[in-house]
PDB file of C-alpha atoms in Angstrom:
ATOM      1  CA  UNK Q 222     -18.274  18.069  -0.771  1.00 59.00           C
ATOM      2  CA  UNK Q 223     -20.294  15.068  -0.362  1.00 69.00           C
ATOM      3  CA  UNK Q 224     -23.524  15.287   0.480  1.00 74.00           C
ATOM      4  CA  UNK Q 225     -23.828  19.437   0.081  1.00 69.00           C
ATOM      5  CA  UNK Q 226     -25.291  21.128  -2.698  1.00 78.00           C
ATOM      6  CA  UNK Q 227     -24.421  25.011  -3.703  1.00 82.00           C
ATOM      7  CA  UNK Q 228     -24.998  26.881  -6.667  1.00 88.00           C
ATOM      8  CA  UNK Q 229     -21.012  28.652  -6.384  1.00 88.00           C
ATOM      9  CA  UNK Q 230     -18.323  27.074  -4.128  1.00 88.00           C
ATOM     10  CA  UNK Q 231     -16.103  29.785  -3.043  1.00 88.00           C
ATOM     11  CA  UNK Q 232     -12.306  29.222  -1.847  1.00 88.00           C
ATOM     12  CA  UNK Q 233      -8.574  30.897  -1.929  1.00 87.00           C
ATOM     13  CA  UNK Q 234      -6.195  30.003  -3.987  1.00 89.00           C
ATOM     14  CA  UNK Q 235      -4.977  26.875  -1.532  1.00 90.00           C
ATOM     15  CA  UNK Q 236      -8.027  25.499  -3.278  1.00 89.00           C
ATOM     16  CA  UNK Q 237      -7.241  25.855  -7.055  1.00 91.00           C
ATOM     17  CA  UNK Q 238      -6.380  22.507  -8.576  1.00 91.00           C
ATOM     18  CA  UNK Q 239      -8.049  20.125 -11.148  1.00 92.00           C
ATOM     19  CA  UNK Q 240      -9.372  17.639  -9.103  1.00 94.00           C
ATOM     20  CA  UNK Q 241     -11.370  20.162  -6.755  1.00 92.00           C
ATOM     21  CA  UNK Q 242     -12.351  21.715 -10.007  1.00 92.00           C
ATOM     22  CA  UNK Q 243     -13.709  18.812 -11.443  1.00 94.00           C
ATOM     23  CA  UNK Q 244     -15.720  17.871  -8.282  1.00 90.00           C
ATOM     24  CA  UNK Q 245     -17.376  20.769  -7.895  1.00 90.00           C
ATOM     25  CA  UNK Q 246     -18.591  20.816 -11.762  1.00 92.00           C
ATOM     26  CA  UNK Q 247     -19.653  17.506 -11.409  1.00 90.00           C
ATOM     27  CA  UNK Q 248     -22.544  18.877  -8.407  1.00 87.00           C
ATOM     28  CA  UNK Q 249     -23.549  21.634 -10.854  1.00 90.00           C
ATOM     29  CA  UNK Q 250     -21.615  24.318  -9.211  1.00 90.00           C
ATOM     30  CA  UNK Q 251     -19.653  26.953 -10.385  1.00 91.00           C
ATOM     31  CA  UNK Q 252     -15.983  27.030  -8.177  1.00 91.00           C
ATOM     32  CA  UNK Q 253     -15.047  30.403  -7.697  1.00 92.00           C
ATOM     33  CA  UNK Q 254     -11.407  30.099  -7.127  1.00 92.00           C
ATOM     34  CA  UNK Q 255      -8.286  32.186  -8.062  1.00 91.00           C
ATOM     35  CA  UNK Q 256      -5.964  30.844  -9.644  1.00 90.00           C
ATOM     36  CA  UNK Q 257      -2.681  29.398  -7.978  1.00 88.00           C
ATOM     37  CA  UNK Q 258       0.219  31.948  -9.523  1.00 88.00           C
ATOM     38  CA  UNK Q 259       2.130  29.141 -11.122  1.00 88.00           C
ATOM     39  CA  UNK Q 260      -0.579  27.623 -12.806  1.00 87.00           C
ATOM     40  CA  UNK Q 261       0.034  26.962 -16.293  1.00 87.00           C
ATOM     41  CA  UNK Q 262      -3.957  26.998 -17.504  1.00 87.00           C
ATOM     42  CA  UNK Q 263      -5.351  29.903 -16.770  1.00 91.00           C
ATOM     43  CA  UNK Q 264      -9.321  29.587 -15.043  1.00 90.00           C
ATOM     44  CA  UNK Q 265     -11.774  32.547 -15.744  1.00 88.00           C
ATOM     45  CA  UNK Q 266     -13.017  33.950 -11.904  1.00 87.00           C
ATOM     46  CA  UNK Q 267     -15.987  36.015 -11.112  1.00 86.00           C
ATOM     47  CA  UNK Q 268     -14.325  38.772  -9.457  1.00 86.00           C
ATOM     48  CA  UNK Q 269     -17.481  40.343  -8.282  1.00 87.00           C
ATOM     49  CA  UNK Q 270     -18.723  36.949  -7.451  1.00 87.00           C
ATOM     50  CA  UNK Q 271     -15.233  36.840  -5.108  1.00 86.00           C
ATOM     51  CA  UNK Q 272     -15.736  39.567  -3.485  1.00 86.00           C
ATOM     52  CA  UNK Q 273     -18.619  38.780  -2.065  1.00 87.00           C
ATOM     53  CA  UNK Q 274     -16.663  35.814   0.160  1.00 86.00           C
ATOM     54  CA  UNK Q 275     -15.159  38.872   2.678  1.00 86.00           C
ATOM     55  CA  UNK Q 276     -19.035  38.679   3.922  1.00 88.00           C
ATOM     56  CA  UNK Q 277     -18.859  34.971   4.481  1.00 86.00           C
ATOM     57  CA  UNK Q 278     -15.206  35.685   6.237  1.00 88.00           C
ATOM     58  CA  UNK Q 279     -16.103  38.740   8.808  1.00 91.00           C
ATOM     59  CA  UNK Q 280     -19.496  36.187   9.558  1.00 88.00           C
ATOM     60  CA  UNK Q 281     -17.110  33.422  10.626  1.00 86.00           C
ATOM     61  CA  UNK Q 282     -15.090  35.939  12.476  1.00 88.00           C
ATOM     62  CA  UNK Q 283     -17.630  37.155  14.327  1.00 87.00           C
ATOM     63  CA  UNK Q 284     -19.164  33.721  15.269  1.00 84.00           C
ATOM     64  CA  UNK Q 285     -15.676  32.932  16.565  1.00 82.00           C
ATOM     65  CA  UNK Q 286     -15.193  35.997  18.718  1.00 80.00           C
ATOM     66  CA  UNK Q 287     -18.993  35.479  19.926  1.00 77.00           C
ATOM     67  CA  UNK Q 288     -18.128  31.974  21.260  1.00 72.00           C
ATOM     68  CA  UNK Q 289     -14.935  33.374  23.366  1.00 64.00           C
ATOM     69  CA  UNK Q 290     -17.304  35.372  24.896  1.00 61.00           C
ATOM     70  CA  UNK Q 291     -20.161  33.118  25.547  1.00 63.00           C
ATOM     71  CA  UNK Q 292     -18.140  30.199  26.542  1.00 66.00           C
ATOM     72  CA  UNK Q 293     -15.210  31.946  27.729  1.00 64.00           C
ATOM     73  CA  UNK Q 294     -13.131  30.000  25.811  1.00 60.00           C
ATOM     74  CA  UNK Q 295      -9.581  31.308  27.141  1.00 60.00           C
ATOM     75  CA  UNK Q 296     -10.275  30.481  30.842  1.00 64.00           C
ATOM     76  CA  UNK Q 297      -9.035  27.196  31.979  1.00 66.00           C
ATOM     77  CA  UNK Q 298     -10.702  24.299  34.269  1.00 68.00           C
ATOM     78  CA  UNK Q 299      -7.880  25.759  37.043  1.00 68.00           C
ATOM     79  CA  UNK Q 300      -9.105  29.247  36.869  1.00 62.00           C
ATOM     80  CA  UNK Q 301     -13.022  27.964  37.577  1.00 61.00           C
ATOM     81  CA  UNK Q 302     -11.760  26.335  40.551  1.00 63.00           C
ATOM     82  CA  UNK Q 303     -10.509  29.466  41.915  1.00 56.00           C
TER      83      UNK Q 303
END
């Protein structure tokens, strides 16, 4: 977080405690997090705002699956010596 600046911080539910919480406020940023089932304090959440992190997800997939092509990631240094 340090060093960044967003207007919303997006993350899952791995994400959801206090301390995060509190970080994020203290940029000026509103954390869009659900909350962790056995949380006792409930936190409002922006569903609409939420959904809008599956864009952000299939991006990073399809960076990933660009760069096993491009670099072709699977093959070892063996095969190139072939």
């Amino acid at each position: 977080i340090e060093g960044l600046s967003a207007g919303v911080v997006m993350a899952d539910t791995a994400y959801d405690a206090d301390h995060l919480r509190q970080a994020i406020a203290a940029k000026g940023a509103l954390a869009v997090i659900p909350n962790n089932p056995s949380r006792a304090l409930k936190h409002p959440l922006d569903k609409h705002l939420y959904a809008q992190r599956h864009l952000v997800e299939c991006c990073f997939s399809k960076l990933k699956q660009f760069r096993r092509v491009a670099t072709r990631f699977e093959k070892t240094a063996r095969n190139y010596r072939a």
